[in-house]
């Protein structure tokens, strides 16, 4: 007997409309200030300011891609896309991470070059622009903190803005050093500090998005433990073909083949399994095949599963 159960959880703590408003407001602020900063950066001859402007350009792209991805991901499933286009958000996060890493590489190169051959830097321009940037980025950071950061693409945009805030703090300090001491290399040092922060944030986004693409289990969830707990449900004798993955950030799914004792209630076992993974792990989208285990068929490959995957979990383990 086979019994298939499906649960679905697609809600978010903050509505998508609200998220779009927060991201759109942050985008408008970033684009307006970025245009001003590029001009001042060239006038002042400051790499730190131009670095910040470049980072703000990636901020703008990050927010823009997040907004586009949210619209695409909201489209209902159709045709061959049975999950819809929810992973558009993960593609956005991956792009954000990659752009951070590429920009960091460029700014490291340029920062080292300017350490060796320091240019003239107008410290006062840098200080005032840096202070204005801190204010703008504090507002943008506050806006994105109000959005649903459990979504990886929103978190990606947030990381861009947060790193830009750190960049402006570093830039302001560098401007003060240049203005009061005349040490122009402080500008390059600030750019290198920002680049290191970009590497940290960029790598985190690429890694997390990569886990989703590779259909790894959500971070912090141990599939072996889940299998053992499912196998401990009354009347269950074996659990195999257990798969746990994320369709997109915050949307975990689970499938498994469960064998119960001959004569046991398959429907009751499925309900118990669904309740366990929902309450213990927050997984609401499940696909469970529940069959009776024949007395002489308690090992994988003997008739009930032609192509098994992963370890087998039994009550005695």
mmCIF file of C-alpha atoms in Angstrom:
data_model
loop_
_atom_site.group_PDB
_atom_site.id
_atom_site.type_symbol
_atom_site.label_atom_id
_atom_site.label_comp_id
_atom_site.label_asym_id
_atom_site.label_seq_id
_atom_site.Cartn_x
_atom_site.Cartn_y
_atom_site.Cartn_z
ATOM 1 C CA UNK A 1 0.000 0.000 0.000
ATOM 2 C CA UNK A 2 1.336 3.446 -0.858
ATOM 3 C CA UNK A 3 0.263 6.657 0.825
ATOM 4 C CA UNK A 4 1.487 10.022 -0.438
ATOM 5 C CA UNK A 5 1.223 13.163 1.625
ATOM 6 C CA UNK A 6 1.895 16.721 0.587
ATOM 7 C CA UNK A 7 2.125 19.784 2.769
ATOM 8 C CA UNK A 8 2.918 23.259 1.518
ATOM 9 C CA UNK A 9 4.376 26.260 3.266
ATOM 10 C CA UNK A 10 4.959 29.382 1.199
ATOM 11 C CA UNK A 11 4.320 32.228 3.640
ATOM 12 C CA UNK A 12 6.747 34.944 4.670
ATOM 13 C CA UNK A 13 6.707 37.076 7.796
ATOM 14 C CA UNK A 14 6.689 40.231 5.710
ATOM 15 C CA UNK A 15 4.520 40.560 2.605
ATOM 16 C CA UNK A 16 6.210 40.786 -0.777
ATOM 17 C CA UNK A 17 4.543 44.136 -1.433
ATOM 18 C CA UNK A 18 6.092 45.580 1.709
ATOM 19 C CA UNK A 19 9.477 44.102 0.784
ATOM 20 C CA UNK A 20 9.295 45.740 -2.647
ATOM 21 C CA UNK A 21 8.516 49.122 -1.104
ATOM 22 C CA UNK A 22 11.464 48.912 1.283
ATOM 23 C CA UNK A 23 13.848 47.786 -1.443
ATOM 24 C CA UNK A 24 12.606 50.400 -3.926
ATOM 25 C CA UNK A 25 13.087 53.213 -1.400
ATOM 26 C CA UNK A 26 16.608 51.997 -0.613
ATOM 27 C CA UNK A 27 17.391 51.775 -4.348
ATOM 28 C CA UNK A 28 16.335 55.378 -4.956
ATOM 29 C CA UNK A 29 18.575 56.612 -2.135
ATOM 30 C CA UNK A 30 21.552 54.590 -3.286
ATOM 31 C CA UNK A 31 21.371 55.649 -6.951
ATOM 32 C CA UNK A 32 21.018 59.346 -6.116
ATOM 33 C CA UNK A 33 23.950 59.382 -3.726
ATOM 34 C CA UNK A 34 26.128 57.206 -5.966
ATOM 35 C CA UNK A 35 25.938 59.767 -8.770
ATOM 36 C CA UNK A 36 27.078 62.514 -6.405
ATOM 37 C CA UNK A 37 29.886 60.395 -4.959
ATOM 38 C CA UNK A 38 31.389 59.524 -8.354
ATOM 39 C CA UNK A 39 31.774 63.205 -9.193
ATOM 40 C CA UNK A 40 33.299 64.076 -5.810
ATOM 41 C CA UNK A 41 35.584 61.030 -5.910
ATOM 42 C CA UNK A 42 37.180 62.154 -9.177
ATOM 43 C CA UNK A 43 37.425 65.781 -8.037
ATOM 44 C CA UNK A 44 39.077 64.758 -4.747
ATOM 45 C CA UNK A 45 41.253 62.067 -6.348
ATOM 46 C CA UNK A 46 40.099 59.584 -3.712
ATOM 47 C CA UNK A 47 40.232 55.859 -4.456
ATOM 48 C CA UNK A 48 38.270 55.181 -1.264
ATOM 49 C CA UNK A 49 35.390 57.334 -2.536
ATOM 50 C CA UNK A 50 35.498 55.768 -5.998
ATOM 51 C CA UNK A 51 35.644 52.341 -4.302
ATOM 52 C CA UNK A 52 32.559 53.252 -2.312
ATOM 53 C CA UNK A 53 30.812 54.456 -5.458
ATOM 54 C CA UNK A 54 31.645 51.188 -7.203
ATOM 55 C CA UNK A 55 30.337 49.292 -4.219
ATOM 56 C CA UNK A 56 27.186 51.406 -4.283
ATOM 57 C CA UNK A 57 26.744 50.503 -7.950
ATOM 58 C CA UNK A 58 26.731 46.842 -6.930
ATOM 59 C CA UNK A 59 24.305 47.797 -4.142
ATOM 60 C CA UNK A 60 21.977 49.258 -6.747
ATOM 61 C CA UNK A 61 22.287 46.167 -8.944
ATOM 62 C CA UNK A 62 21.794 43.917 -5.917
ATOM 63 C CA UNK A 63 18.560 45.632 -4.954
ATOM 64 C CA UNK A 64 17.403 45.779 -8.583
ATOM 65 C CA UNK A 65 18.061 42.058 -9.102
ATOM 66 C CA UNK A 66 16.316 41.303 -5.813
ATOM 67 C CA UNK A 67 13.224 43.214 -6.949
ATOM 68 C CA UNK A 68 13.191 41.477 -10.341
ATOM 69 C CA UNK A 69 13.765 38.072 -8.738
ATOM 70 C CA UNK A 70 10.901 38.623 -6.315
ATOM 71 C CA UNK A 71 8.516 39.271 -9.197
ATOM 72 C CA UNK A 72 9.733 36.271 -11.165
ATOM 73 C CA UNK A 73 9.658 33.968 -8.124
ATOM 74 C CA UNK A 74 6.057 34.951 -7.400
ATOM 75 C CA UNK A 75 4.845 33.514 -10.692
ATOM 76 C CA UNK A 76 2.772 30.330 -10.279
ATOM 77 C CA UNK A 77 4.095 26.917 -11.421
ATOM 78 C CA UNK A 78 3.432 26.163 -15.054
ATOM 79 C CA UNK A 79 4.693 23.865 -17.784
ATOM 80 C CA UNK A 80 7.942 22.152 -16.909
ATOM 81 C CA UNK A 81 8.618 24.471 -13.953
ATOM 82 C CA UNK A 82 6.684 22.501 -11.359
ATOM 83 C CA UNK A 83 8.073 24.556 -8.476
ATOM 84 C CA UNK A 84 7.543 27.780 -10.352
ATOM 85 C CA UNK A 85 10.555 30.096 -10.641
ATOM 86 C CA UNK A 86 11.324 30.408 -6.953
ATOM 87 C CA UNK A 87 15.047 29.872 -7.454
ATOM 88 C CA UNK A 88 15.255 33.158 -9.342
ATOM 89 C CA UNK A 89 15.878 34.617 -5.872
ATOM 90 C CA UNK A 90 18.865 32.300 -5.405
ATOM 91 C CA UNK A 91 20.287 33.300 -8.799
ATOM 92 C CA UNK A 92 20.018 36.919 -7.647
ATOM 93 C CA UNK A 93 21.876 36.116 -4.427
ATOM 94 C CA UNK A 94 24.572 34.258 -6.375
ATOM 95 C CA UNK A 95 25.049 37.234 -8.710
ATOM 96 C CA UNK A 96 25.319 39.561 -5.722
ATOM 97 C CA UNK A 97 27.996 37.399 -4.160
ATOM 98 C CA UNK A 98 30.001 37.092 -7.369
ATOM 99 C CA UNK A 99 29.943 40.844 -8.019
ATOM 100 C CA UNK A 100 31.198 41.486 -4.498
ATOM 101 C CA UNK A 101 34.119 39.087 -5.030
ATOM 102 C CA UNK A 102 35.031 40.543 -8.430
ATOM 103 C CA UNK A 103 34.935 44.113 -7.157
ATOM 104 C CA UNK A 104 36.977 43.126 -4.114
ATOM 105 C CA UNK A 105 39.683 41.668 -6.375
ATOM 106 C CA UNK A 106 39.847 44.905 -8.385
ATOM 107 C CA UNK A 107 39.980 47.115 -5.302
ATOM 108 C CA UNK A 108 42.716 44.997 -3.727
ATOM 109 C CA UNK A 109 44.796 45.431 -6.875
ATOM 110 C CA UNK A 110 44.155 49.164 -7.069
ATOM 111 C CA UNK A 111 44.650 49.634 -3.318
ATOM 112 C CA UNK A 112 48.051 47.921 -3.381
ATOM 113 C CA UNK A 113 49.067 50.011 -6.398
ATOM 114 C CA UNK A 114 48.148 53.207 -4.561
ATOM 115 C CA UNK A 115 50.044 52.114 -1.477
ATOM 116 C CA UNK A 116 53.126 51.965 -3.651
ATOM 117 C CA UNK A 117 52.364 55.125 -5.648
ATOM 118 C CA UNK A 118 50.078 57.275 -3.461
ATOM 119 C CA UNK A 119 48.220 60.030 -5.346
ATOM 120 C CA UNK A 120 47.144 63.404 -4.009
ATOM 121 C CA UNK A 121 43.904 63.134 -2.030
ATOM 122 C CA UNK A 122 41.640 65.985 -0.895
ATOM 123 C CA UNK A 123 40.937 64.808 2.657
ATOM 124 C CA UNK A 124 38.193 67.322 3.428
ATOM 125 C CA UNK A 125 36.123 66.239 0.407
ATOM 126 C CA UNK A 126 36.504 62.652 1.518
ATOM 127 C CA UNK A 127 35.398 63.396 5.091
ATOM 128 C CA UNK A 128 32.212 65.260 4.166
ATOM 129 C CA UNK A 129 31.256 62.749 1.495
ATOM 130 C CA UNK A 130 31.958 59.877 3.856
ATOM 131 C CA UNK A 131 29.730 61.399 6.560
ATOM 132 C CA UNK A 132 26.917 61.898 4.057
ATOM 133 C CA UNK A 133 27.376 58.304 2.872
ATOM 134 C CA UNK A 134 27.085 57.016 6.428
ATOM 135 C CA UNK A 135 23.725 58.778 6.816
ATOM 136 C CA UNK A 136 22.419 57.489 3.470
ATOM 137 C CA UNK A 137 23.518 53.933 4.180
ATOM 138 C CA UNK A 138 22.093 53.966 7.698
ATOM 139 C CA UNK A 139 18.696 54.827 6.205
ATOM 140 C CA UNK A 140 19.056 52.186 3.467
ATOM 141 C CA UNK A 141 20.189 49.569 6.003
ATOM 142 C CA UNK A 142 17.208 50.378 8.213
ATOM 143 C CA UNK A 143 14.852 49.965 5.247
ATOM 144 C CA UNK A 144 16.288 46.577 4.284
ATOM 145 C CA UNK A 145 16.264 45.364 7.885
ATOM 146 C CA UNK A 146 12.490 45.791 7.785
ATOM 147 C CA UNK A 147 12.232 43.467 4.767
ATOM 148 C CA UNK A 148 12.165 39.678 5.025
ATOM 149 C CA UNK A 149 15.871 38.809 5.286
ATOM 150 C CA UNK A 150 15.151 35.071 5.503
ATOM 151 C CA UNK A 151 15.046 35.298 1.705
ATOM 152 C CA UNK A 152 18.595 34.911 0.452
ATOM 153 C CA UNK A 153 18.305 37.538 -2.294
ATOM 154 C CA UNK A 154 17.066 40.147 0.218
ATOM 155 C CA UNK A 155 19.881 39.150 2.565
ATOM 156 C CA UNK A 156 22.275 39.571 -0.360
ATOM 157 C CA UNK A 157 21.093 43.122 -0.970
ATOM 158 C CA UNK A 158 21.274 43.819 2.771
ATOM 159 C CA UNK A 159 24.875 42.579 2.932
ATOM 160 C CA UNK A 160 25.796 44.905 0.076
ATOM 161 C CA UNK A 161 24.326 47.900 1.888
ATOM 162 C CA UNK A 162 25.807 46.924 5.252
ATOM 163 C CA UNK A 163 29.274 46.541 3.754
ATOM 164 C CA UNK A 164 28.883 49.910 2.081
ATOM 165 C CA UNK A 165 28.099 51.426 5.472
ATOM 166 C CA UNK A 166 31.346 49.975 6.823
ATOM 167 C CA UNK A 167 33.087 51.313 3.722
ATOM 168 C CA UNK A 168 31.909 54.849 4.378
ATOM 169 C CA UNK A 169 33.038 54.653 7.989
ATOM 170 C CA UNK A 170 36.487 53.532 6.817
ATOM 171 C CA UNK A 171 36.509 56.234 4.143
ATOM 172 C CA UNK A 172 35.634 58.968 6.640
ATOM 173 C CA UNK A 173 38.422 57.855 8.969
ATOM 174 C CA UNK A 174 40.840 57.798 6.025
ATOM 175 C CA UNK A 175 39.790 61.318 5.028
ATOM 176 C CA UNK A 176 40.436 62.593 8.543
ATOM 177 C CA UNK A 177 43.883 60.976 8.559
ATOM 178 C CA UNK A 178 44.744 62.517 5.180
ATOM 179 C CA UNK A 179 43.445 65.940 6.189
ATOM 180 C CA UNK A 180 45.245 66.136 9.548
ATOM 181 C CA UNK A 181 48.455 64.241 8.777
ATOM 182 C CA UNK A 182 48.834 64.408 5.003
ATOM 183 C CA UNK A 183 49.398 60.618 4.842
ATOM 184 C CA UNK A 184 47.686 59.896 1.500
ATOM 185 C CA UNK A 185 48.182 56.133 1.819
ATOM 186 C CA UNK A 186 45.371 56.074 4.414
ATOM 187 C CA UNK A 187 42.939 56.295 1.484
ATOM 188 C CA UNK A 188 44.346 53.093 -0.033
ATOM 189 C CA UNK A 189 44.345 51.344 3.338
ATOM 190 C CA UNK A 190 40.634 52.151 3.744
ATOM 191 C CA UNK A 191 39.946 50.735 0.283
ATOM 192 C CA UNK A 192 41.741 47.488 1.220
ATOM 193 C CA UNK A 193 39.738 47.185 4.444
ATOM 194 C CA UNK A 194 36.522 47.587 2.474
ATOM 195 C CA UNK A 195 37.704 45.004 -0.061
ATOM 196 C CA UNK A 196 38.269 42.442 2.706
ATOM 197 C CA UNK A 197 34.752 43.059 4.023
ATOM 198 C CA UNK A 198 33.424 42.558 0.499
ATOM 199 C CA UNK A 199 35.253 39.227 0.217
ATOM 200 C CA UNK A 200 33.707 38.016 3.481
ATOM 201 C CA UNK A 201 30.163 38.986 2.479
ATOM 202 C CA UNK A 202 30.551 37.842 -1.130
ATOM 203 C CA UNK A 203 31.896 34.424 -0.203
ATOM 204 C CA UNK A 204 29.057 33.902 2.289
ATOM 205 C CA UNK A 205 26.447 34.615 -0.391
ATOM 206 C CA UNK A 206 28.111 32.408 -3.018
ATOM 207 C CA UNK A 207 28.432 29.574 -0.487
ATOM 208 C CA UNK A 208 24.834 29.762 0.730
ATOM 209 C CA UNK A 209 23.392 30.078 -2.773
ATOM 210 C CA UNK A 210 25.596 27.189 -3.893
ATOM 211 C CA UNK A 211 24.131 24.969 -1.180
ATOM 212 C CA UNK A 212 20.644 25.635 -2.528
ATOM 213 C CA UNK A 213 21.714 24.935 -6.118
ATOM 214 C CA UNK A 214 23.355 21.667 -5.026
ATOM 215 C CA UNK A 215 20.162 20.751 -3.125
ATOM 216 C CA UNK A 216 21.958 20.403 0.197
ATOM 217 C CA UNK A 217 19.978 20.174 3.411
ATOM 218 C CA UNK A 218 19.236 23.518 5.103
ATOM 219 C CA UNK A 219 22.054 24.767 7.315
ATOM 220 C CA UNK A 220 21.724 23.392 10.845
ATOM 221 C CA UNK A 221 19.568 20.434 9.844
ATOM 222 C CA UNK A 222 21.103 16.951 10.126
ATOM 223 C CA UNK A 223 19.430 14.474 7.721
ATOM 224 C CA UNK A 224 20.864 11.485 9.633
ATOM 225 C CA UNK A 225 19.177 12.663 12.816
ATOM 226 C CA UNK A 226 15.938 13.266 10.922
ATOM 227 C CA UNK A 227 16.079 9.729 9.495
ATOM 228 C CA UNK A 228 16.650 8.199 12.932
ATOM 229 C CA UNK A 229 13.730 10.119 14.409
ATOM 230 C CA UNK A 230 11.433 9.099 11.564
ATOM 231 C CA UNK A 231 12.497 5.483 12.041
ATOM 232 C CA UNK A 232 11.544 5.790 15.721
ATOM 233 C CA UNK A 233 7.889 6.445 14.937
ATOM 234 C CA UNK A 234 5.649 3.578 16.183
ATOM 235 C CA UNK A 235 5.203 0.771 13.597
ATOM 236 C CA UNK A 236 7.952 2.168 11.332
ATOM 237 C CA UNK A 237 10.686 -0.387 10.644
ATOM 238 C CA UNK A 238 12.768 1.421 8.038
ATOM 239 C CA UNK A 239 13.287 4.796 6.357
ATOM 240 C CA UNK A 240 15.339 5.205 3.191
ATOM 241 C CA UNK A 241 15.580 7.462 0.121
ATOM 242 C CA UNK A 242 15.432 10.372 2.554
ATOM 243 C CA UNK A 243 16.034 13.694 0.793
ATOM 244 C CA UNK A 244 15.927 17.132 2.410
ATOM 245 C CA UNK A 245 16.644 20.241 0.358
ATOM 246 C CA UNK A 246 15.709 23.881 -0.121
ATOM 247 C CA UNK A 247 13.638 24.888 -3.127
ATOM 248 C CA UNK A 248 14.582 28.463 -2.289
ATOM 249 C CA UNK A 249 15.656 30.224 0.892
ATOM 250 C CA UNK A 250 13.184 29.556 3.689
ATOM 251 C CA UNK A 251 11.322 26.889 1.707
ATOM 252 C CA UNK A 252 12.566 23.450 2.710
ATOM 253 C CA UNK A 253 11.195 20.200 1.286
ATOM 254 C CA UNK A 254 11.487 16.549 2.303
ATOM 255 C CA UNK A 255 10.775 13.243 0.629
ATOM 256 C CA UNK A 256 11.272 9.703 1.927
ATOM 257 C CA UNK A 257 10.257 6.080 1.524
ATOM 258 C CA UNK A 258 8.952 4.642 4.786
ATOM 259 C CA UNK A 259 8.306 0.969 5.528
ATOM 260 C CA UNK A 260 5.911 0.009 8.320
ATOM 261 C CA UNK A 261 5.119 -3.316 9.970
ATOM 262 C CA UNK A 262 2.789 -5.668 8.077
ATOM 263 C CA UNK A 263 -0.797 -4.786 8.988
ATOM 264 C CA UNK A 264 0.109 -1.340 10.387
ATOM 265 C CA UNK A 265 -1.840 1.768 9.395
ATOM 266 C CA UNK A 266 0.148 3.481 6.597
ATOM 267 C CA UNK A 267 -2.016 6.592 6.799
ATOM 268 C CA UNK A 268 -1.368 7.012 10.523
ATOM 269 C CA UNK A 269 2.376 6.531 10.005
ATOM 270 C CA UNK A 270 2.432 9.204 7.314
ATOM 271 C CA UNK A 271 0.543 11.676 9.481
ATOM 272 C CA UNK A 272 2.929 11.006 12.369
ATOM 273 C CA UNK A 273 5.938 11.541 10.084
ATOM 274 C CA UNK A 274 4.532 14.793 8.695
ATOM 275 C CA UNK A 275 3.839 16.065 12.207
ATOM 276 C CA UNK A 276 7.355 15.207 13.370
ATOM 277 C CA UNK A 277 9.183 17.019 10.550
ATOM 278 C CA UNK A 278 6.802 19.989 10.737
ATOM 279 C CA UNK A 279 7.124 20.500 14.486
ATOM 280 C CA UNK A 280 10.774 19.505 14.914
ATOM 281 C CA UNK A 281 12.253 21.027 11.756
ATOM 282 C CA UNK A 282 9.654 23.439 10.360
ATOM 283 C CA UNK A 283 9.339 21.490 7.094
ATOM 284 C CA UNK A 284 5.811 21.692 5.725
ATOM 285 C CA UNK A 285 6.357 20.502 2.163
ATOM 286 C CA UNK A 286 6.688 16.712 2.324
ATOM 287 C CA UNK A 287 6.289 13.827 -0.100
ATOM 288 C CA UNK A 288 6.206 10.494 1.735
ATOM 289 C CA UNK A 289 5.716 7.054 0.254
ATOM 290 C CA UNK A 290 4.600 4.616 2.943
ATOM 291 C CA UNK A 291 4.512 0.849 2.276
ATOM 292 C CA UNK A 292 4.096 -2.308 4.277
ATOM 293 C CA UNK A 293 7.350 -4.179 4.823
ATOM 294 C CA UNK A 294 7.003 -7.861 3.990
ATOM 295 C CA UNK A 295 8.414 -10.122 6.702
ATOM 296 C CA UNK A 296 11.253 -11.276 4.464
ATOM 297 C CA UNK A 297 11.878 -7.927 2.746
ATOM 298 C CA UNK A 298 13.567 -5.531 5.128
ATOM 299 C CA UNK A 299 16.609 -4.584 3.084
ATOM 300 C CA UNK A 300 16.822 -2.127 0.219
ATOM 301 C CA UNK A 301 16.870 -3.578 -3.269
ATOM 302 C CA UNK A 302 14.673 -6.620 -2.664
ATOM 303 C CA UNK A 303 11.620 -5.573 -4.584
ATOM 304 C CA UNK A 304 10.368 -2.346 -3.018
ATOM 305 C CA UNK A 305 13.028 0.104 -4.208
ATOM 306 C CA UNK A 306 14.807 -0.348 -7.520
ATOM 307 C CA UNK A 307 17.261 2.550 -7.200
ATOM 308 C CA UNK A 308 17.879 3.438 -3.535
ATOM 309 C CA UNK A 309 19.743 6.576 -2.451
ATOM 310 C CA UNK A 310 21.446 7.370 0.812
ATOM 311 C CA UNK A 311 21.635 5.495 4.096
ATOM 312 C CA UNK A 312 18.994 3.247 5.590
ATOM 313 C CA UNK A 313 17.509 4.139 8.973
ATOM 314 C CA UNK A 314 15.949 1.429 11.155
ATOM 315 C CA UNK A 315 14.449 1.308 14.605
ATOM 316 C CA UNK A 316 17.353 -0.673 16.055
ATOM 317 C CA UNK A 317 19.966 1.924 14.968
#
